[in-house]
Short mmCIF file of C-alpha atoms and ligand atoms in Angstrom, two decimals:
data_model
loop_
_atom_site.label_atom_id
_atom_site.label_comp_id
_atom_site.label_asym_id
_atom_site.label_seq_id
_atom_site.Cartn_x
_atom_site.Cartn_y
_atom_site.Cartn_z
CA MET A 1 57.37 -32.11 -18.63
CA THR A 2 59.20 -31.22 -15.43
CA LYS A 3 59.89 -27.99 -13.64
CA GLN A 4 63.60 -28.44 -14.40
CA LYS A 5 62.91 -28.21 -18.09
CA TYR A 6 61.23 -24.84 -17.93
CA THR A 7 61.45 -21.60 -16.11
CA PHE A 8 58.78 -19.01 -16.52
CA PRO A 9 58.84 -15.54 -14.97
CA LYS A 10 57.49 -15.41 -11.42
CA ARG A 11 54.71 -13.03 -12.42
CA PHE A 12 53.61 -15.10 -15.42
CA LEU A 13 49.82 -15.40 -15.54
CA TRP A 14 48.55 -18.97 -15.52
CA GLY A 15 44.83 -19.31 -15.82
CA ALA A 16 41.69 -19.83 -17.82
CA SER A 17 39.12 -17.76 -19.70
CA THR A 18 35.35 -17.51 -20.01
CA SER A 19 32.84 -14.97 -21.26
CA SER A 20 29.66 -13.90 -19.55
CA HIS A 21 27.16 -15.10 -22.11
CA GLN A 22 28.81 -18.47 -22.43
CA VAL A 23 28.82 -19.39 -18.76
CA GLU A 24 26.80 -17.08 -16.51
CA GLY A 25 23.29 -17.98 -17.58
CA SER A 26 20.03 -15.99 -17.59
CA ASN A 27 21.35 -13.20 -19.78
CA TYR A 28 19.00 -11.02 -21.72
CA ASN A 29 20.89 -9.49 -24.61
CA GLN A 30 20.93 -9.43 -28.42
CA TRP A 31 22.34 -12.97 -28.49
CA SER A 32 19.65 -14.47 -26.26
CA GLU A 33 17.03 -12.84 -28.50
CA TRP A 34 18.72 -14.30 -31.55
CA GLU A 35 18.76 -17.75 -29.93
CA ASP A 36 15.01 -17.61 -29.39
CA THR A 37 14.44 -16.90 -33.06
CA ASN A 38 17.02 -19.27 -34.49
CA ALA A 39 17.30 -22.27 -32.17
CA LEU A 40 14.67 -24.32 -33.92
CA SER A 41 16.15 -23.88 -37.39
CA LEU A 42 19.65 -24.62 -36.05
CA SER A 43 18.37 -27.86 -34.53
CA LYS A 44 16.80 -28.80 -37.86
CA LYS A 45 19.97 -27.98 -39.79
CA ALA A 46 22.16 -29.99 -37.40
CA ILE A 47 22.07 -33.14 -39.52
CA TYR A 48 23.71 -31.61 -42.54
CA ARG A 49 25.70 -28.96 -40.69
CA LEU A 50 27.34 -31.26 -38.19
CA ASP A 51 27.19 -34.83 -39.46
CA GLU A 52 30.84 -34.68 -40.50
CA THR A 53 32.12 -33.83 -37.07
CA PRO A 54 34.03 -36.77 -35.59
CA VAL A 55 31.66 -37.02 -32.63
CA TRP A 56 28.37 -36.85 -34.54
CA ASP A 57 27.12 -40.19 -33.20
CA ASP A 58 27.67 -39.07 -29.61
CA ILE A 59 26.22 -35.61 -29.93
CA LYS A 60 23.42 -36.22 -32.42
CA SER A 61 20.60 -36.54 -29.91
CA GLN A 62 21.67 -33.25 -28.29
CA ALA A 63 22.40 -31.40 -31.53
CA ILE A 64 18.95 -32.02 -33.01
CA GLU A 65 17.22 -30.56 -29.93
CA ARG A 66 16.15 -26.92 -29.94
CA ASP A 67 17.23 -26.57 -26.33
CA ASN A 68 20.88 -27.15 -27.25
CA TYR A 69 20.89 -23.75 -28.99
CA ILE A 70 19.44 -21.77 -26.07
CA SER A 71 22.02 -20.48 -23.61
CA GLY A 72 19.39 -20.44 -20.82
CA LYS A 73 21.08 -21.09 -17.52
CA ALA A 74 24.35 -21.90 -19.35
CA VAL A 75 26.51 -23.43 -16.58
CA ASP A 76 25.02 -21.11 -13.94
CA HIS A 77 28.37 -19.49 -13.25
CA TYR A 78 26.46 -16.36 -12.17
CA ASN A 79 25.40 -18.17 -9.01
CA ARG A 80 28.30 -20.57 -8.65
CA TYR A 81 31.30 -18.31 -9.24
CA GLU A 82 32.71 -18.76 -5.71
CA LYS A 83 32.98 -22.50 -6.21
CA ASP A 84 34.36 -22.02 -9.72
CA PHE A 85 37.05 -19.71 -8.36
CA ASP A 86 37.91 -22.34 -5.74
CA ILE A 87 38.65 -24.63 -8.66
CA LEU A 88 41.06 -22.03 -10.07
CA ASN A 89 42.87 -22.16 -6.72
CA GLN A 90 42.81 -25.94 -6.75
CA LEU A 91 44.45 -25.86 -10.17
CA ASN A 92 47.15 -23.50 -8.84
CA MET A 93 46.11 -20.73 -11.19
CA ASN A 94 46.75 -17.07 -10.56
CA SER A 95 44.66 -15.45 -13.28
CA TYR A 96 41.20 -15.50 -14.81
CA ARG A 97 39.73 -13.81 -17.87
CA PHE A 98 36.01 -13.05 -17.98
CA SER A 99 33.68 -10.46 -19.45
CA ILE A 100 31.43 -7.98 -17.67
CA GLU A 101 28.00 -8.20 -19.20
CA TRP A 102 26.93 -4.78 -20.40
CA SER A 103 23.27 -5.87 -20.66
CA ARG A 104 23.25 -6.64 -16.93
CA LEU A 105 24.75 -3.32 -15.90
CA GLU A 106 22.64 -1.22 -18.25
CA PRO A 107 19.53 -3.24 -19.13
CA ARG A 108 17.72 -0.12 -20.30
CA GLU A 109 19.37 2.85 -21.93
CA GLY A 110 20.92 5.11 -19.31
CA GLU A 111 19.64 3.05 -16.34
CA TRP A 112 22.28 1.33 -14.27
CA ASP A 113 21.17 -1.71 -12.32
CA GLN A 114 22.64 -1.43 -8.82
CA LYS A 115 21.99 -5.09 -8.02
CA GLU A 116 24.10 -6.18 -10.97
CA ILE A 117 26.78 -3.60 -10.26
CA ASP A 118 27.03 -5.03 -6.75
CA HIS A 119 27.17 -8.54 -8.13
CA TYR A 120 30.38 -7.80 -10.03
CA HIS A 121 31.79 -6.03 -6.95
CA ARG A 122 31.37 -9.30 -5.06
CA TYR A 123 32.78 -11.17 -8.03
CA PHE A 124 35.97 -9.08 -8.02
CA GLU A 125 36.25 -9.42 -4.25
CA ALA A 126 35.95 -13.20 -4.56
CA LEU A 127 38.87 -13.21 -7.02
CA LYS A 128 40.93 -10.93 -4.81
CA LYS A 129 40.36 -13.15 -1.80
CA ARG A 130 41.82 -16.02 -3.82
CA LYS A 131 44.75 -13.97 -5.15
CA ILE A 132 43.60 -14.32 -8.73
CA THR A 133 44.44 -11.53 -11.17
CA PRO A 134 41.44 -10.57 -13.30
CA VAL A 135 41.73 -9.99 -17.04
CA VAL A 136 38.50 -8.20 -17.86
CA THR A 137 36.85 -8.15 -21.28
CA LEU A 138 34.42 -5.33 -22.01
CA PHE A 139 32.90 -6.71 -25.22
CA HIS A 140 32.74 -10.43 -25.85
CA TRP A 141 30.14 -10.19 -28.64
CA THR A 142 27.04 -9.43 -26.56
CA THR A 143 25.25 -6.09 -26.17
CA PRO A 144 22.06 -4.89 -24.52
CA VAL A 145 18.98 -5.32 -26.69
CA TRP A 146 18.27 -1.57 -26.70
CA PHE A 147 21.75 -0.96 -28.18
CA ALA A 148 21.22 -3.61 -30.89
CA GLU A 149 17.85 -2.06 -31.72
CA LYS A 150 19.64 1.22 -32.47
CA ASP A 151 21.86 -0.74 -34.93
CA GLY A 152 24.63 -1.39 -32.42
CA PHE A 153 28.16 -0.83 -33.55
CA GLU A 154 27.08 -0.32 -37.14
CA ARG A 155 26.06 3.25 -36.30
CA LYS A 156 28.81 5.70 -35.49
CA ALA A 157 26.81 7.71 -32.97
CA ASN A 158 26.30 4.56 -30.86
CA VAL A 159 29.98 4.22 -30.02
CA ASP A 160 29.39 6.76 -27.24
CA TYR A 161 27.13 4.31 -25.41
CA PHE A 162 29.89 1.71 -25.28
CA VAL A 163 32.43 4.26 -24.11
CA ARG A 164 30.01 5.33 -21.38
CA PHE A 165 29.71 1.70 -20.28
CA ALA A 166 33.51 1.37 -20.22
CA ARG A 167 33.79 4.52 -18.10
CA LYS A 168 31.23 3.09 -15.70
CA VAL A 169 33.30 -0.10 -15.39
CA PHE A 170 36.44 1.94 -14.71
CA ALA A 171 34.65 4.07 -12.13
CA GLU A 172 33.06 1.14 -10.30
CA TYR A 173 35.80 -1.46 -10.42
CA GLY A 174 38.93 0.64 -10.99
CA ALA A 175 40.57 -0.60 -7.79
CA HIS A 176 40.54 -4.14 -9.17
CA LEU A 177 41.50 -3.36 -12.74
CA ARG A 178 44.93 -3.85 -14.17
CA LEU A 179 44.43 -5.80 -17.39
CA VAL A 180 41.47 -4.82 -19.52
CA CYS A 181 40.66 -6.23 -22.93
CA THR A 182 38.40 -3.87 -24.86
CA LEU A 183 37.13 -6.15 -27.62
CA ASN A 184 37.17 -9.88 -28.17
CA GLU A 185 38.01 -10.87 -31.75
CA PRO A 186 36.35 -7.94 -33.54
CA GLU A 187 37.12 -9.42 -36.97
CA ILE A 188 35.29 -12.66 -36.14
CA TYR A 189 32.33 -10.69 -34.79
CA VAL A 190 32.11 -8.65 -37.99
CA GLY A 191 32.71 -11.64 -40.27
CA LYS A 192 30.04 -13.77 -38.65
CA GLY A 193 27.54 -10.97 -38.16
CA TRP A 194 27.82 -9.13 -41.47
CA LEU A 195 29.55 -11.33 -44.05
CA ASP A 196 29.19 -15.07 -43.51
CA GLU A 197 26.30 -17.28 -44.51
CA ASP A 198 26.50 -19.10 -41.19
CA ALA A 199 25.10 -16.00 -39.58
CA TRP A 200 25.33 -14.65 -36.07
CA PRO A 201 23.40 -11.63 -34.88
CA PRO A 202 22.68 -9.22 -36.47
CA ALA A 203 22.83 -11.69 -39.40
CA LYS A 204 23.31 -9.17 -42.18
CA HIS A 205 25.14 -11.61 -44.40
CA GLY A 206 26.65 -10.08 -47.45
CA SER A 207 26.55 -6.53 -46.11
CA ARG A 208 30.07 -5.37 -46.94
CA ILE A 209 29.26 -1.76 -46.26
CA GLY A 210 27.84 -2.73 -42.87
CA ALA A 211 30.98 -4.75 -42.15
CA ILE A 212 33.25 -1.82 -42.99
CA LYS A 213 31.18 0.66 -40.96
CA THR A 214 31.09 -1.69 -37.97
CA SER A 215 34.84 -2.30 -38.13
CA LEU A 216 35.57 1.42 -38.28
CA ASN A 217 33.27 2.05 -35.34
CA LEU A 218 34.89 -0.72 -33.31
CA ILE A 219 38.30 0.81 -34.04
CA SER A 220 37.00 4.14 -32.80
CA ALA A 221 35.39 2.48 -29.75
CA HIS A 222 38.67 0.83 -28.86
CA LYS A 223 40.63 4.09 -29.16
CA GLN A 224 38.14 6.03 -27.07
CA VAL A 225 38.11 3.39 -24.35
CA PHE A 226 41.91 3.44 -24.37
CA ALA A 227 41.82 7.21 -23.80
CA ALA A 228 39.17 6.83 -21.08
CA ALA A 229 41.31 4.24 -19.32
CA ARG A 230 44.33 6.53 -19.44
CA SER A 231 42.42 9.36 -17.85
CA SER A 232 40.96 7.01 -15.25
CA SER A 233 44.12 5.32 -13.99
CA ARG A 234 47.67 4.66 -15.14
CA ARG A 235 47.42 1.21 -13.62
CA ILE A 236 44.96 0.00 -16.23
CA LYS A 237 46.70 -1.66 -19.15
CA ILE A 238 44.59 -1.97 -22.26
CA GLY A 239 44.71 -4.85 -24.70
CA ILE A 240 42.64 -6.51 -27.38
CA ALA A 241 42.00 -10.22 -27.97
CA ASN A 242 42.95 -11.01 -31.54
CA ASN A 243 42.04 -14.33 -33.15
CA VAL A 244 45.36 -15.17 -34.78
CA SER A 245 45.85 -18.23 -36.98
CA ASN A 246 49.03 -19.72 -38.27
CA TYR A 247 48.73 -19.17 -42.02
CA TYR A 248 51.42 -20.86 -44.03
CA ALA A 249 52.23 -21.55 -47.68
CA ALA A 250 53.07 -25.16 -48.52
CA ASP A 251 54.42 -24.38 -51.97
CA ASP A 252 56.55 -21.60 -53.37
CA SER A 253 54.22 -20.32 -56.05
CA LEU A 254 53.34 -16.66 -56.16
CA LYS A 255 49.66 -17.60 -56.32
CA THR A 256 49.80 -19.58 -53.08
CA LYS A 257 51.91 -17.05 -51.24
CA SER A 258 49.82 -14.08 -52.24
CA ALA A 259 46.53 -15.83 -51.40
CA MET A 260 47.90 -16.77 -47.99
CA LYS A 261 49.30 -13.32 -47.27
CA LEU A 262 46.12 -11.54 -48.28
CA LYS A 263 43.98 -13.78 -46.06
CA ARG A 264 46.42 -13.42 -43.19
CA TYR A 265 46.49 -9.65 -43.53
CA ILE A 266 42.71 -9.33 -43.58
CA SER A 267 42.09 -11.78 -40.75
CA ASP A 268 44.99 -11.19 -38.40
CA ASP A 269 46.50 -7.78 -39.04
CA LEU A 270 44.06 -5.30 -40.50
CA PHE A 271 42.25 -4.43 -37.28
CA VAL A 272 45.18 -4.48 -34.88
CA ASP A 273 47.39 -2.46 -37.25
CA ARG A 274 44.87 0.35 -36.86
CA ILE A 275 44.93 0.44 -33.08
CA LYS A 276 48.51 -0.60 -32.42
CA LYS A 277 49.43 2.77 -30.92
CA HIS A 278 46.51 2.45 -28.53
CA VAL A 279 47.30 -0.83 -26.81
CA ASP A 280 49.57 -1.81 -23.96
CA TRP A 281 49.43 -5.51 -24.71
CA ILE A 282 48.18 -7.88 -27.37
CA GLY A 283 45.91 -10.81 -26.56
CA VAL A 284 46.36 -13.84 -28.77
CA ASN A 285 43.53 -16.34 -29.21
CA TYR A 286 45.03 -19.33 -30.97
CA TYR A 287 42.98 -22.24 -32.33
CA PHE A 288 43.73 -22.59 -36.05
CA SER A 289 46.50 -23.36 -38.53
CA ASN A 290 45.66 -22.79 -42.17
CA LYS A 291 47.77 -24.37 -44.86
CA TYR A 292 47.80 -22.88 -48.37
CA LEU A 293 48.56 -25.05 -51.38
CA ASN A 294 47.97 -24.36 -55.09
CA GLY A 295 46.64 -20.94 -54.20
CA LYS A 296 43.96 -22.27 -51.85
CA GLU A 297 43.44 -23.12 -48.23
CA GLN A 298 43.78 -26.90 -47.87
CA ASN A 299 44.22 -28.27 -44.41
CA GLU A 300 45.41 -31.82 -43.95
CA ASN A 301 43.09 -32.46 -41.02
CA LYS A 302 45.20 -35.32 -39.76
CA ARG A 303 44.05 -34.79 -36.21
CA VAL A 304 40.89 -32.83 -35.56
CA ASN A 305 38.96 -31.84 -32.44
CA ASP A 306 35.25 -32.51 -31.86
CA LEU A 307 34.32 -29.53 -34.03
CA GLY A 308 36.47 -30.87 -36.89
CA TRP A 309 39.16 -28.19 -36.42
CA GLU A 310 42.67 -29.36 -37.21
CA MET A 311 44.87 -29.44 -34.12
CA LEU A 312 48.43 -28.15 -34.53
CA PRO A 313 49.23 -26.72 -31.08
CA ASP A 314 52.98 -26.22 -31.69
CA ASN A 315 52.27 -23.58 -34.30
CA ILE A 316 51.37 -21.10 -31.59
CA GLU A 317 55.11 -20.43 -31.53
CA HIS A 318 54.98 -18.98 -35.07
CA VAL A 319 51.91 -16.97 -34.22
CA ILE A 320 53.55 -15.49 -31.12
CA MET A 321 56.76 -14.65 -32.98
CA ARG A 322 54.87 -12.94 -35.74
CA GLN A 323 52.74 -10.86 -33.34
CA TRP A 324 55.81 -9.97 -31.32
CA GLN A 325 57.83 -8.90 -34.35
CA ARG A 326 54.95 -6.92 -35.78
CA TYR A 327 53.83 -5.04 -32.65
CA LYS A 328 56.63 -5.35 -30.09
CA LYS A 329 54.07 -5.35 -27.27
CA PRO A 330 53.74 -7.80 -24.40
CA ILE A 331 51.57 -10.75 -25.36
CA ILE A 332 49.02 -12.60 -23.27
CA ILE A 333 47.54 -15.79 -24.65
CA THR A 334 43.95 -14.83 -23.90
CA GLU A 335 42.43 -18.04 -25.35
CA ASN A 336 43.63 -21.41 -26.53
CA GLY A 337 41.97 -24.79 -26.23
CA VAL A 338 40.14 -27.71 -27.79
CA ALA A 339 36.60 -29.03 -28.01
CA ASP A 340 37.28 -32.48 -26.64
CA GLN A 341 34.45 -34.25 -24.84
CA GLY A 342 36.51 -37.41 -24.31
CA ASP A 343 39.46 -35.43 -22.89
CA GLN A 344 41.74 -37.39 -25.18
CA TYR A 345 43.68 -34.51 -26.70
CA ARG A 346 43.62 -31.72 -24.10
CA LYS A 347 46.68 -32.80 -22.12
CA TRP A 348 48.71 -33.30 -25.28
CA TRP A 349 47.50 -29.92 -26.63
CA ILE A 350 48.40 -28.06 -23.44
CA ALA A 351 51.81 -29.74 -23.10
CA HIS A 352 52.73 -28.80 -26.68
CA THR A 353 51.38 -25.32 -26.20
CA ILE A 354 53.42 -24.63 -23.08
CA ASP A 355 56.47 -25.98 -24.87
CA ALA A 356 55.86 -23.72 -27.85
CA ILE A 357 55.25 -20.63 -25.69
CA HIS A 358 58.47 -21.33 -23.87
CA SER A 359 60.38 -21.60 -27.16
CA ALA A 360 58.95 -18.31 -28.37
CA MET A 361 60.02 -16.66 -25.11
CA LYS A 362 63.52 -18.07 -25.51
CA ARG A 363 63.58 -16.49 -28.95
CA GLY A 364 62.84 -13.12 -27.38
CA ALA A 365 59.06 -12.76 -27.43
CA ARG A 366 57.65 -11.17 -24.31
CA VAL A 367 54.77 -13.44 -23.31
CA GLU A 368 53.16 -12.61 -19.98
CA GLY A 369 50.44 -15.20 -19.58
CA TYR A 370 48.62 -18.29 -20.75
CA LEU A 371 44.86 -18.39 -20.25
CA HIS A 372 43.27 -21.60 -21.41
CA TRP A 373 39.85 -21.65 -23.08
CA SER A 374 37.89 -22.48 -21.13
CA LEU A 375 37.65 -22.89 -17.40
CA LEU A 376 34.20 -24.46 -17.77
CA ASP A 377 32.19 -26.18 -20.44
CA ASN A 378 30.39 -23.34 -22.11
CA PHE A 379 27.69 -22.26 -24.52
CA GLU A 380 29.48 -22.34 -27.84
CA TRP A 381 27.50 -19.71 -29.77
CA SER A 382 25.69 -21.15 -32.80
CA TYR A 383 26.86 -24.67 -31.95
CA GLY A 384 25.13 -24.46 -28.60
CA LYS A 385 25.98 -26.58 -25.62
CA TRP A 386 27.41 -29.80 -27.01
CA PRO A 387 31.05 -28.73 -27.68
CA ARG A 388 33.13 -29.30 -24.57
CA PHE A 389 35.97 -26.83 -24.13
CA GLY A 390 36.14 -26.93 -20.32
CA LEU A 391 39.06 -27.82 -18.13
CA VAL A 392 36.12 -28.53 -15.89
CA ALA A 393 33.26 -30.69 -17.18
CA VAL A 394 29.79 -29.49 -16.30
CA ASP A 395 26.72 -31.70 -16.19
CA TYR A 396 24.04 -29.40 -17.64
CA LYS A 397 21.28 -31.18 -15.69
CA THR A 398 22.77 -31.11 -12.21
CA MET A 399 25.35 -28.34 -12.81
CA GLU A 400 27.85 -30.59 -11.11
CA ARG A 401 31.49 -29.67 -11.84
CA THR A 402 34.17 -32.33 -12.45
CA ILE A 403 37.80 -31.48 -13.04
CA ARG A 404 38.87 -33.32 -16.18
CA PRO A 405 42.02 -35.49 -15.89
CA SER A 406 43.90 -33.19 -18.29
CA ALA A 407 43.08 -30.24 -16.04
CA ALA A 408 44.26 -32.02 -12.91
CA TRP A 409 47.53 -32.70 -14.72
CA PHE A 410 47.73 -29.09 -15.98
CA GLY A 411 47.13 -27.83 -12.43
CA LYS A 412 50.09 -29.84 -11.15
CA VAL A 413 52.32 -28.56 -13.93
CA VAL A 414 51.30 -24.97 -13.15
CA GLY A 415 51.94 -25.59 -9.46
CA ASN A 416 55.48 -26.75 -10.23
CA LEU A 417 56.18 -23.97 -12.68
CA ARG A 418 55.01 -21.35 -10.21
CA LYS A 419 57.32 -22.74 -7.53
CA GLY A 420 60.13 -22.09 -10.01
C1 BGC B 1 35.77 -17.10 -28.81
C2 BGC B 1 35.09 -17.91 -27.73
C3 BGC B 1 34.78 -19.29 -28.24
C4 BGC B 1 36.08 -19.96 -28.65
C5 BGC B 1 35.93 -21.39 -29.15
C6 BGC B 1 36.84 -17.86 -29.56
O1 BGC B 1 36.92 -17.42 -30.86
O2 BGC B 1 36.29 -15.92 -28.28
O3 BGC B 1 33.95 -17.22 -27.31
O4 BGC B 1 34.09 -20.07 -27.32
O5 BGC B 1 36.64 -19.23 -29.70
O6 BGC B 1 35.23 -21.44 -30.32
#
């Protein structure tokens, strides 16, 4: 790939993403509580849950340890953010997506923690100093414990607490805010927390009513935060990060097509359709392609990442086109990446992804940024620490950071593309 081959708009955002709970460390929220209760059983289940992953032999000793499932210090980004932002500069990036941890700002109901508020002030300043545009997520699946104890987003009256938190963020950090993402992948949060067997907090598996109530409350939360942003500043542009897969039918039968379309509607469209008049931009998180054949999902899995997820990076073009045609809003790729401890696929994945984004833009889609998941190796929810999504490898013992070869290459490509 050369700079001659591509031109991207001057203001295109090139960067990487993280979320507080996955990188900062020392969080106390509903997820850390859940880890304490569930880490041991996850470590015991590892053998039958993970033995089919392609890297089982390498990760086994880690995956059967309880400690793998405790976020703990994570990669200590809370204390090392200045150095991590230097890496963004080194990689020629101009943007960074992260979440502000509500449980830090409001550890007890109605009590704001000034020390933590100041921390994020310094954090924003550190980005500004390095000319990095923040993309700020307000909810990346973690909440204060007191909020979870009141039934969190499942209870309508609780939405007010989240809106109050959002207002606080706007009031404190408004000068730094341009791109704000209200919710990260609400449909995944609801699916994992209320429907799936492979439970996440609050682990109410099978509670369809709870899932519906929570979804409706999240829709309302999003709309209210959108209104609060509008009354706070016209500069703030509100988006949502949607986990969008490339669903496709591999045969022409009605059964296959209708199964595929139903799944696609429920997973990709249902939520965003309801808030589409209340967003300025759409965030696309792309990881999956799902092939339908004989009425069922049947992936070929020719090439899979360390988690066993099929890798078809080019299909992001279809996903972008579909989101563009459906919503006609600017798109930011808010997440996209691979679990790849050997760094054997990342460069290939990124090269194909940039290519595909460029094609979609040539076809008319307005894409305004590409934020890779993740800047750093991170705590991967119920899988714990072994999956390696980072452009930057982190040694969990020493916390030493090492730029992976794919990232060094990506940084050069970004440098060239930004020169135009
Ligand atoms: C989530 C991230 C997660 C990534 C990789 C996304 O769905 O937003 O938190 O680490 O996928 O699994």
